[in-house]
Amino acid sequence: MHELGIVLSIADKVLEIAKENDLTEIKAITMQIGEISSVIPDYLQKCFPAAVERSPLFEGTELKIEILPARYLCHVCGESFSLEEFKEAEGCPYCKEKQLLEMLTGRECFIKNIEAY
């Protein structure tokens, strides 16, 4: 379960930002996780208490998770489409291309926002 390592890394980065900005309270951390990333949002939530133990600044901090949908771009016709559309068409839903496709979004895992004082 690499989510524990991710949570601890997030905690370290947030603590670094808090120190640089003289923050005394962290209300919430919003993460964006790609729909087909290897990160399991439920596991991040379950591992978050380990981050809370790293600093009293995390007391009462909420971990919010937003899922970013996977999107593809077809380099033949120039259209973009969702993972669901890709699966249904077994390729580009517009021109049926199967090879010249680029994933635009869906594998991300990053801190979007930190609500703090």
mmCIF file of N, CA and C in Angstrom:
data_model
loop_
_atom_site.group_PDB
_atom_site.id
_atom_site.type_symbol
_atom_site.label_atom_id
_atom_site.label_comp_id
_atom_site.label_asym_id
_atom_site.label_seq_id
_atom_site.Cartn_x
_atom_site.Cartn_y
_atom_site.Cartn_z
ATOM 1 N N MET A 1 0.852 -1.176 0.000
ATOM 2 C CA MET A 1 0.000 0.000 0.000
ATOM 3 C C MET A 1 0.901 1.243 0.000
ATOM 4 N N HIS A 2 1.112 1.839 -1.171
ATOM 5 C CA HIS A 2 1.964 3.015 -1.281
ATOM 6 C C HIS A 2 1.254 4.291 -0.855
ATOM 7 N N GLU A 3 -0.028 4.205 -0.566
ATOM 8 C CA GLU A 3 -0.779 5.383 -0.128
ATOM 9 C C GLU A 3 -0.227 5.949 1.185
ATOM 10 N N LEU A 4 0.293 5.095 2.056
ATOM 11 C CA LEU A 4 0.879 5.588 3.299
ATOM 12 C C LEU A 4 2.066 6.497 2.992
ATOM 13 N N GLY A 5 2.921 6.074 2.081
ATOM 14 C CA GLY A 5 4.059 6.904 1.680
ATOM 15 C C GLY A 5 3.612 8.215 1.065
ATOM 16 N N ILE A 6 2.543 8.169 0.272
ATOM 17 C CA ILE A 6 2.009 9.384 -0.343
ATOM 18 C C ILE A 6 1.487 10.330 0.728
ATOM 19 N N VAL A 7 0.739 9.810 1.683
ATOM 20 C CA VAL A 7 0.181 10.632 2.760
ATOM 21 C C VAL A 7 1.300 11.273 3.579
ATOM 22 N N LEU A 8 2.329 10.507 3.892
ATOM 23 C CA LEU A 8 3.437 11.058 4.681
ATOM 24 C C LEU A 8 4.192 12.116 3.888
ATOM 25 N N SER A 9 4.339 11.902 2.595
ATOM 26 C CA SER A 9 4.985 12.893 1.731
ATOM 27 C C SER A 9 4.156 14.179 1.659
ATOM 28 N N ILE A 10 2.847 14.030 1.548
ATOM 29 C CA ILE A 10 1.944 15.187 1.546
ATOM 30 C C ILE A 10 2.090 15.953 2.863
ATOM 31 N N ALA A 11 2.089 15.218 3.958
ATOM 32 C CA ALA A 11 2.212 15.850 5.281
ATOM 33 C C ALA A 11 3.515 16.638 5.377
ATOM 34 N N ASP A 12 4.608 16.046 4.912
ATOM 35 C CA ASP A 12 5.902 16.739 4.964
ATOM 36 C C ASP A 12 5.875 18.017 4.136
ATOM 37 N N LYS A 13 5.284 17.951 2.947
ATOM 38 C CA LYS A 13 5.211 19.133 2.077
ATOM 39 C C LYS A 13 4.334 20.212 2.702
ATOM 40 N N VAL A 14 3.206 19.816 3.257
ATOM 41 C CA VAL A 14 2.309 20.790 3.883
ATOM 42 C C VAL A 14 2.989 21.425 5.099
ATOM 43 N N LEU A 15 3.704 20.643 5.878
ATOM 44 C CA LEU A 15 4.427 21.198 7.034
ATOM 45 C C LEU A 15 5.503 22.182 6.580
ATOM 46 N N GLU A 16 6.165 21.880 5.486
ATOM 47 C CA GLU A 16 7.174 22.782 4.927
ATOM 48 C C GLU A 16 6.527 24.118 4.515
ATOM 49 N N ILE A 17 5.397 24.030 3.839
ATOM 50 C CA ILE A 17 4.668 25.229 3.414
ATOM 51 C C ILE A 17 4.178 26.009 4.636
ATOM 52 N N ALA A 18 3.695 25.293 5.644
ATOM 53 C CA ALA A 18 3.210 25.939 6.868
ATOM 54 C C ALA A 18 4.339 26.702 7.557
ATOM 55 N N LYS A 19 5.504 26.091 7.612
ATOM 56 C CA LYS A 19 6.650 26.743 8.257
ATOM 57 C C LYS A 19 7.067 27.990 7.480
ATOM 58 N N GLU A 20 7.136 27.881 6.155
ATOM 59 C CA GLU A 20 7.541 29.010 5.309
ATOM 60 C C GLU A 20 6.579 30.186 5.432
ATOM 61 N N ASN A 21 5.314 29.897 5.735
ATOM 62 C CA ASN A 21 4.282 30.931 5.769
ATOM 63 C C ASN A 21 3.765 31.242 7.168
ATOM 64 N N ASP A 22 4.455 30.745 8.193
ATOM 65 C CA ASP A 22 4.077 30.979 9.588
ATOM 66 C C ASP A 22 2.622 30.616 9.877
ATOM 67 N N LEU A 23 2.172 29.498 9.358
ATOM 68 C CA LEU A 23 0.799 29.038 9.574
ATOM 69 C C LEU A 23 0.702 28.322 10.913
ATOM 70 N N THR A 24 -0.428 28.483 11.579
ATOM 71 C CA THR A 24 -0.601 27.859 12.893
ATOM 72 C C THR A 24 -1.720 26.832 12.924
ATOM 73 N N GLU A 25 -2.511 26.785 11.869
ATOM 74 C CA GLU A 25 -3.622 25.838 11.829
ATOM 75 C C GLU A 25 -3.897 25.435 10.383
ATOM 76 N N ILE A 26 -4.040 24.146 10.153
ATOM 77 C CA ILE A 26 -4.351 23.630 8.824
ATOM 78 C C ILE A 26 -5.756 23.039 8.887
ATOM 79 N N LYS A 27 -6.697 23.690 8.219
ATOM 80 C CA LYS A 27 -8.098 23.267 8.246
ATOM 81 C C LYS A 27 -8.361 22.100 7.306
ATOM 82 N N ALA A 28 -7.828 22.179 6.079
ATOM 83 C CA ALA A 28 -8.109 21.145 5.084
ATOM 84 C C ALA A 28 -7.009 21.103 4.034
ATOM 85 N N ILE A 29 -6.841 19.905 3.496
ATOM 86 C CA ILE A 29 -5.932 19.675 2.371
ATOM 87 C C ILE A 29 -6.786 19.036 1.284
ATOM 88 N N THR A 30 -6.770 19.633 0.095
ATOM 89 C CA THR A 30 -7.516 19.071 -1.027
ATOM 90 C C THR A 30 -6.537 18.439 -1.998
ATOM 91 N N MET A 31 -6.749 17.157 -2.244
ATOM 92 C CA MET A 31 -5.922 16.406 -3.195
ATOM 93 C C MET A 31 -6.722 16.169 -4.466
ATOM 94 N N GLN A 32 -6.030 16.182 -5.594
ATOM 95 C CA GLN A 32 -6.653 15.769 -6.843
ATOM 96 C C GLN A 32 -5.982 14.467 -7.275
ATOM 97 N N ILE A 33 -6.819 13.457 -7.502
ATOM 98 C CA ILE A 33 -6.357 12.126 -7.859
ATOM 99 C C ILE A 33 -6.966 11.742 -9.199
ATOM 100 N N GLY A 34 -6.137 11.351 -10.132
ATOM 101 C CA GLY A 34 -6.622 10.921 -11.435
ATOM 102 C C GLY A 34 -7.408 9.628 -11.344
ATOM 103 N N GLU A 35 -8.411 9.547 -12.167
ATOM 104 C CA GLU A 35 -9.322 8.396 -12.192
ATOM 105 C C GLU A 35 -8.590 7.070 -12.413
ATOM 106 N N ILE A 36 -7.518 7.083 -13.180
ATOM 107 C CA ILE A 36 -6.801 5.832 -13.434
ATOM 108 C C ILE A 36 -5.383 5.864 -12.873
ATOM 109 N N SER A 37 -5.159 6.723 -11.880
ATOM 110 C CA SER A 37 -3.869 6.699 -11.199
ATOM 111 C C SER A 37 -3.814 5.422 -10.363
ATOM 112 N N SER A 38 -2.662 5.112 -9.882
ATOM 113 C CA SER A 38 -2.537 3.913 -9.049
ATOM 114 C C SER A 38 -2.851 4.202 -7.582
ATOM 115 N N VAL A 39 -3.361 5.396 -7.300
ATOM 116 C CA VAL A 39 -3.681 5.803 -5.932
ATOM 117 C C VAL A 39 -5.152 5.507 -5.653
ATOM 118 N N ILE A 40 -5.401 4.854 -4.539
ATOM 119 C CA ILE A 40 -6.763 4.513 -4.141
ATOM 120 C C ILE A 40 -7.225 5.523 -3.090
ATOM 121 N N PRO A 41 -8.193 6.370 -3.453
ATOM 122 C CA PRO A 41 -8.635 7.433 -2.537
ATOM 123 C C PRO A 41 -9.042 6.944 -1.147
ATOM 124 N N ASP A 42 -9.744 5.836 -1.054
ATOM 125 C CA ASP A 42 -10.145 5.312 0.257
ATOM 126 C C ASP A 42 -8.931 4.980 1.120
ATOM 127 N N TYR A 43 -7.878 4.451 0.494
ATOM 128 C CA TYR A 43 -6.666 4.128 1.242
ATOM 129 C C TYR A 43 -5.971 5.399 1.727
ATOM 130 N N LEU A 44 -6.002 6.459 0.903
ATOM 131 C CA LEU A 44 -5.434 7.738 1.352
ATOM 132 C C LEU A 44 -6.150 8.213 2.610
ATOM 133 N N GLN A 45 -7.478 8.132 2.595
ATOM 134 C CA GLN A 45 -8.262 8.560 3.763
ATOM 135 C C GLN A 45 -7.909 7.727 4.989
ATOM 136 N N LYS A 46 -7.761 6.413 4.790
ATOM 137 C CA LYS A 46 -7.457 5.526 5.924
ATOM 138 C C LYS A 46 -6.056 5.748 6.467
ATOM 139 N N CYS A 47 -5.124 6.189 5.610
ATOM 140 C CA CYS A 47 -3.744 6.433 6.031
ATOM 141 C C CYS A 47 -3.546 7.831 6.610
ATOM 142 N N PHE A 48 -4.506 8.719 6.397
ATOM 143 C CA PHE A 48 -4.341 10.110 6.820
ATOM 144 C C PHE A 48 -4.060 10.280 8.308
ATOM 145 N N PRO A 49 -4.615 9.462 9.200
ATOM 146 C CA PRO A 49 -4.270 9.618 10.624
ATOM 147 C C PRO A 49 -2.759 9.523 10.897
ATOM 148 N N ALA A 50 -2.020 8.803 10.063
ATOM 149 C CA ALA A 50 -0.570 8.737 10.239
ATOM 150 C C ALA A 50 0.057 10.108 10.004
ATOM 151 N N ALA A 51 -0.516 10.882 9.103
ATOM 152 C CA ALA A 51 -0.030 12.240 8.856
ATOM 153 C C ALA A 51 -0.359 13.146 10.028
ATOM 154 N N VAL A 52 -1.532 12.964 10.593
ATOM 155 C CA VAL A 52 -1.967 13.781 11.719
ATOM 156 C C VAL A 52 -0.992 13.634 12.892
ATOM 157 N N GLU A 53 -0.442 12.454 13.053
ATOM 158 C CA GLU A 53 0.509 12.202 14.146
ATOM 159 C C GLU A 53 1.824 12.956 13.967
ATOM 160 N N ARG A 54 2.116 13.430 12.767
ATOM 161 C CA ARG A 54 3.383 14.112 12.485
ATOM 162 C C ARG A 54 3.477 15.499 13.109
ATOM 163 N N SER A 55 2.325 16.146 13.348
ATOM 164 C CA SER A 55 2.371 17.510 13.870
ATOM 165 C C SER A 55 1.020 17.909 14.460
ATOM 166 N N PRO A 56 1.052 18.714 15.526
ATOM 167 C CA PRO A 56 -0.197 19.228 16.088
ATOM 168 C C PRO A 56 -0.932 20.169 15.112
ATOM 169 N N LEU A 57 -0.251 20.671 14.098
ATOM 170 C CA LEU A 57 -0.907 21.521 13.099
ATOM 171 C C LEU A 57 -2.005 20.770 12.357
ATOM 172 N N PHE A 58 -1.910 19.441 12.315
ATOM 173 C CA PHE A 58 -2.880 18.629 11.592
ATOM 174 C C PHE A 58 -4.096 18.240 12.435
ATOM 175 N N GLU A 59 -4.112 18.648 13.693
ATOM 176 C CA GLU A 59 -5.252 18.334 14.560
ATOM 177 C C GLU A 59 -6.525 18.925 13.955
ATOM 178 N N GLY A 60 -7.479 18.091 13.642
ATOM 179 C CA GLY A 60 -8.737 18.541 13.060
ATOM 180 C C GLY A 60 -8.691 18.804 11.562
ATOM 181 N N THR A 61 -7.574 18.509 10.910
ATOM 182 C CA THR A 61 -7.449 18.744 9.466
ATOM 183 C C THR A 61 -8.274 17.724 8.690
ATOM 184 N N GLU A 62 -8.994 18.230 7.687
ATOM 185 C CA GLU A 62 -9.796 17.368 6.826
ATOM 186 C C GLU A 62 -9.029 17.111 5.526
ATOM 187 N N LEU A 63 -9.019 15.870 5.089
ATOM 188 C CA LEU A 63 -8.434 15.522 3.792
ATOM 189 C C LEU A 63 -9.573 15.402 2.799
ATOM 190 N N LYS A 64 -9.567 16.293 1.797
ATOM 191 C CA LYS A 64 -10.582 16.273 0.755
ATOM 192 C C LYS A 64 -9.949 15.688 -0.510
ATOM 193 N N ILE A 65 -10.707 14.879 -1.213
ATOM 194 C CA ILE A 65 -10.188 14.257 -2.426
ATOM 195 C C ILE A 65 -11.138 14.523 -3.587
ATOM 196 N N GLU A 66 -10.576 15.028 -4.671
ATOM 197 C CA GLU A 66 -11.318 15.241 -5.906
ATOM 198 C C GLU A 66 -10.775 14.268 -6.946
ATOM 199 N N ILE A 67 -11.660 13.605 -7.652
ATOM 200 C CA ILE A 67 -11.247 12.665 -8.698
ATOM 201 C C ILE A 67 -11.239 13.393 -10.042
ATOM 202 N N LEU A 68 -10.096 13.333 -10.721
ATOM 203 C CA LEU A 68 -9.981 13.934 -12.049
ATOM 204 C C LEU A 68 -10.270 12.861 -13.095
ATOM 205 N N PRO A 69 -11.222 13.123 -13.980
ATOM 206 C CA PRO A 69 -11.549 12.114 -14.990
ATOM 207 C C PRO A 69 -10.419 11.943 -16.008
ATOM 208 N N ALA A 70 -10.308 10.726 -16.512
ATOM 209 C CA ALA A 70 -9.331 10.447 -17.564
ATOM 210 C C ALA A 70 -9.861 10.991 -18.888
ATOM 211 N N ARG A 71 -8.999 11.689 -19.612
ATOM 212 C CA ARG A 71 -9.345 12.233 -20.932
ATOM 213 C C ARG A 71 -8.220 11.877 -21.898
ATOM 214 N N TYR A 72 -8.607 11.604 -23.122
ATOM 215 C CA TYR A 72 -7.658 11.259 -24.183
ATOM 216 C C TYR A 72 -7.770 12.259 -25.321
ATOM 217 N N LEU A 73 -6.691 12.359 -26.108
ATOM 218 C CA LEU A 73 -6.666 13.165 -27.316
ATOM 219 C C LEU A 73 -6.275 12.255 -28.471
ATOM 220 N N CYS A 74 -7.031 12.325 -29.543
ATOM 221 C CA CYS A 74 -6.719 11.556 -30.746
ATOM 222 C C CYS A 74 -5.852 12.435 -31.656
ATOM 223 N N HIS A 75 -4.682 11.935 -32.008
ATOM 224 C CA HIS A 75 -3.776 12.697 -32.876
ATOM 225 C C HIS A 75 -4.113 12.537 -34.349
ATOM 226 N N VAL A 76 -5.139 11.780 -34.656
ATOM 227 C CA VAL A 76 -5.578 11.650 -36.047
ATOM 228 C C VAL A 76 -6.661 12.681 -36.351
ATOM 229 N N CYS A 77 -7.717 12.711 -35.517
ATOM 230 C CA CYS A 77 -8.829 13.625 -35.796
ATOM 231 C C CYS A 77 -8.821 14.870 -34.904
ATOM 232 N N GLY A 78 -8.004 14.876 -33.840
ATOM 233 C CA GLY A 78 -7.905 16.045 -32.971
ATOM 234 C C GLY A 78 -8.967 16.155 -31.898
ATOM 235 N N GLU A 79 -9.847 15.176 -31.791
ATOM 236 C CA GLU A 79 -10.908 15.208 -30.782
ATOM 237 C C GLU A 79 -10.394 14.679 -29.440
ATOM 238 N N SER A 80 -11.009 15.161 -28.354
ATOM 239 C CA SER A 80 -10.719 14.608 -27.026
ATOM 240 C C SER A 80 -11.969 13.908 -26.518
ATOM 241 N N PHE A 81 -11.749 12.938 -25.622
ATOM 242 C CA PHE A 81 -12.868 12.124 -25.161
ATOM 243 C C PHE A 81 -12.523 11.474 -23.833
ATOM 244 N N SER A 82 -13.563 10.986 -23.166
ATOM 245 C CA SER A 82 -13.418 10.393 -21.837
ATOM 246 C C SER A 82 -12.991 8.932 -21.905
ATOM 247 N N LEU A 83 -12.603 8.413 -20.764
ATOM 248 C CA LEU A 83 -12.250 7.001 -20.654
ATOM 249 C C LEU A 83 -13.446 6.126 -21.001
ATOM 250 N N GLU A 84 -14.616 6.521 -20.541
ATOM 251 C CA GLU A 84 -15.830 5.752 -20.835
ATOM 252 C C GLU A 84 -16.078 5.689 -22.341
ATOM 253 N N GLU A 85 -15.937 6.819 -23.015
ATOM 254 C CA GLU A 85 -16.115 6.845 -24.466
ATOM 255 C C GLU A 85 -15.071 5.978 -25.162
ATOM 256 N N PHE A 86 -13.838 6.044 -24.655
ATOM 257 C CA PHE A 86 -12.746 5.226 -25.195
ATOM 258 C C PHE A 86 -13.071 3.738 -25.085
ATOM 259 N N LYS A 87 -13.544 3.334 -23.911
ATOM 260 C CA LYS A 87 -13.881 1.924 -23.689
ATOM 261 C C LYS A 87 -15.026 1.471 -24.587
ATOM 262 N N GLU A 88 -16.060 2.296 -24.691
ATOM 263 C CA GLU A 88 -17.219 1.934 -25.515
ATOM 264 C C GLU A 88 -16.848 1.775 -26.990
ATOM 265 N N ALA A 89 -15.994 2.677 -27.481
ATOM 266 C CA ALA A 89 -15.629 2.658 -28.905
ATOM 267 C C ALA A 89 -14.411 1.776 -29.179
ATOM 268 N N GLU A 90 -13.746 1.321 -28.097
ATOM 269 C CA GLU A 90 -12.497 0.562 -28.215
ATOM 270 C C GLU A 90 -11.468 1.346 -29.022
ATOM 271 N N GLY A 91 -11.396 2.626 -28.778
ATOM 272 C CA GLY A 91 -10.494 3.547 -29.463
ATOM 273 C C GLY A 91 -11.144 4.913 -29.491
ATOM 274 N N CYS A 92 -10.734 5.740 -30.444
ATOM 275 C CA CYS A 92 -11.332 7.069 -30.586
ATOM 276 C C CYS A 92 -12.787 6.918 -31.020
ATOM 277 N N PRO A 93 -13.715 7.516 -30.280
ATOM 278 C CA PRO A 93 -15.128 7.396 -30.653
ATOM 279 C C PRO A 93 -15.493 8.190 -31.909
ATOM 280 N N TYR A 94 -14.593 9.035 -32.370
ATOM 281 C CA TYR A 94 -14.881 9.877 -33.537
ATOM 282 C C TYR A 94 -14.346 9.268 -34.837
ATOM 283 N N CYS A 95 -13.117 8.727 -34.791
ATOM 284 C CA CYS A 95 -12.527 8.206 -36.034
ATOM 285 C C CYS A 95 -12.070 6.752 -35.919
ATOM 286 N N LYS A 96 -12.257 6.151 -34.728
ATOM 287 C CA LYS A 96 -11.931 4.744 -34.460
ATOM 288 C C LYS A 96 -10.432 4.452 -34.367
ATOM 289 N N GLU A 97 -9.583 5.485 -34.322
ATOM 290 C CA GLU A 97 -8.134 5.297 -34.170
ATOM 291 C C GLU A 97 -7.850 4.570 -32.856
ATOM 292 N N LYS A 98 -6.885 3.653 -32.875
ATOM 293 C CA LYS A 98 -6.543 2.894 -31.670
ATOM 294 C C LYS A 98 -5.109 3.143 -31.203
ATOM 295 N N GLN A 99 -4.259 3.681 -32.061
ATOM 296 C CA GLN A 99 -2.840 3.808 -31.737
ATOM 297 C C GLN A 99 -2.394 5.229 -31.376
ATOM 298 N N LEU A 100 -2.769 6.199 -32.160
ATOM 299 C CA LEU A 100 -2.258 7.552 -31.989
ATOM 300 C C LEU A 100 -3.118 8.353 -31.010
ATOM 301 N N LEU A 101 -3.184 7.847 -29.787
ATOM 302 C CA LEU A 101 -3.972 8.469 -28.728
ATOM 303 C C LEU A 101 -3.041 8.899 -27.603
ATOM 304 N N GLU A 102 -3.337 10.034 -27.025
ATOM 305 C CA GLU A 102 -2.533 10.549 -25.922
ATOM 306 C C GLU A 102 -3.429 10.767 -24.713
ATOM 307 N N MET A 103 -2.983 10.291 -23.557
ATOM 308 C CA MET A 103 -3.738 10.537 -22.337
ATOM 309 C C MET A 103 -3.436 11.958 -21.868
ATOM 310 N N LEU A 104 -4.469 12.760 -21.710
ATOM 311 C CA LEU A 104 -4.313 14.141 -21.266
ATOM 312 C C LEU A 104 -4.377 14.267 -19.751
ATOM 313 N N THR A 105 -5.343 13.596 -19.155
ATOM 314 C CA THR A 105 -5.523 13.644 -17.707
ATOM 315 C C THR A 105 -5.957 12.262 -17.218
ATOM 316 N N GLY A 106 -5.799 12.048 -15.908
ATOM 317 C CA GLY A 106 -6.292 10.812 -15.326
ATOM 318 C C GLY A 106 -5.289 10.098 -14.448
ATOM 319 N N ARG A 107 -4.018 10.478 -14.544
ATOM 320 C CA ARG A 107 -2.988 9.815 -13.725
ATOM 321 C C ARG A 107 -2.408 10.722 -12.634
ATOM 322 N N GLU A 108 -2.992 11.889 -12.458
ATOM 323 C CA GLU A 108 -2.456 12.867 -11.520
ATOM 324 C C GLU A 108 -2.611 12.434 -10.060
ATOM 325 N N CYS A 109 -1.771 13.014 -9.244
ATOM 326 C CA CYS A 109 -1.887 12.898 -7.787
ATOM 327 C C CYS A 109 -1.119 14.081 -7.221
ATOM 328 N N PHE A 110 -1.856 15.126 -6.829
ATOM 329 C CA PHE A 110 -1.178 16.294 -6.307
ATOM 330 C C PHE A 110 -2.051 17.073 -5.333
ATOM 331 N N ILE A 111 -1.395 17.952 -4.596
ATOM 332 C CA ILE A 111 -2.098 18.828 -3.667
ATOM 333 C C ILE A 111 -2.678 19.973 -4.484
ATOM 334 N N LYS A 112 -3.977 20.138 -4.418
ATOM 335 C CA LYS A 112 -4.650 21.228 -5.132
ATOM 336 C C LYS A 112 -4.703 22.478 -4.262
ATOM 337 N N ASN A 113 -5.014 22.276 -2.971
ATOM 338 C CA ASN A 113 -5.290 23.419 -2.124
ATOM 339 C C ASN A 113 -4.997 23.081 -0.666
ATOM 340 N N ILE A 114 -4.539 24.078 0.062
ATOM 341 C CA ILE A 114 -4.352 23.944 1.507
ATOM 342 C C ILE A 114 -5.107 25.104 2.150
ATOM 343 N N GLU A 115 -6.067 24.788 3.001
ATOM 344 C CA GLU A 115 -6.787 25.816 3.747
ATOM 345 C C GLU A 115 -6.135 25.927 5.112
ATOM 346 N N ALA A 116 -5.542 27.073 5.378
ATOM 347 C CA ALA A 116 -4.777 27.224 6.621
ATOM 348 C C ALA A 116 -4.770 28.666 7.085
ATOM 349 N N TYR A 117 -4.379 28.825 8.356
ATOM 350 C CA TYR A 117 -4.278 30.158 8.964
ATOM 351 C C TYR A 117 -2.913 30.314 9.597
#
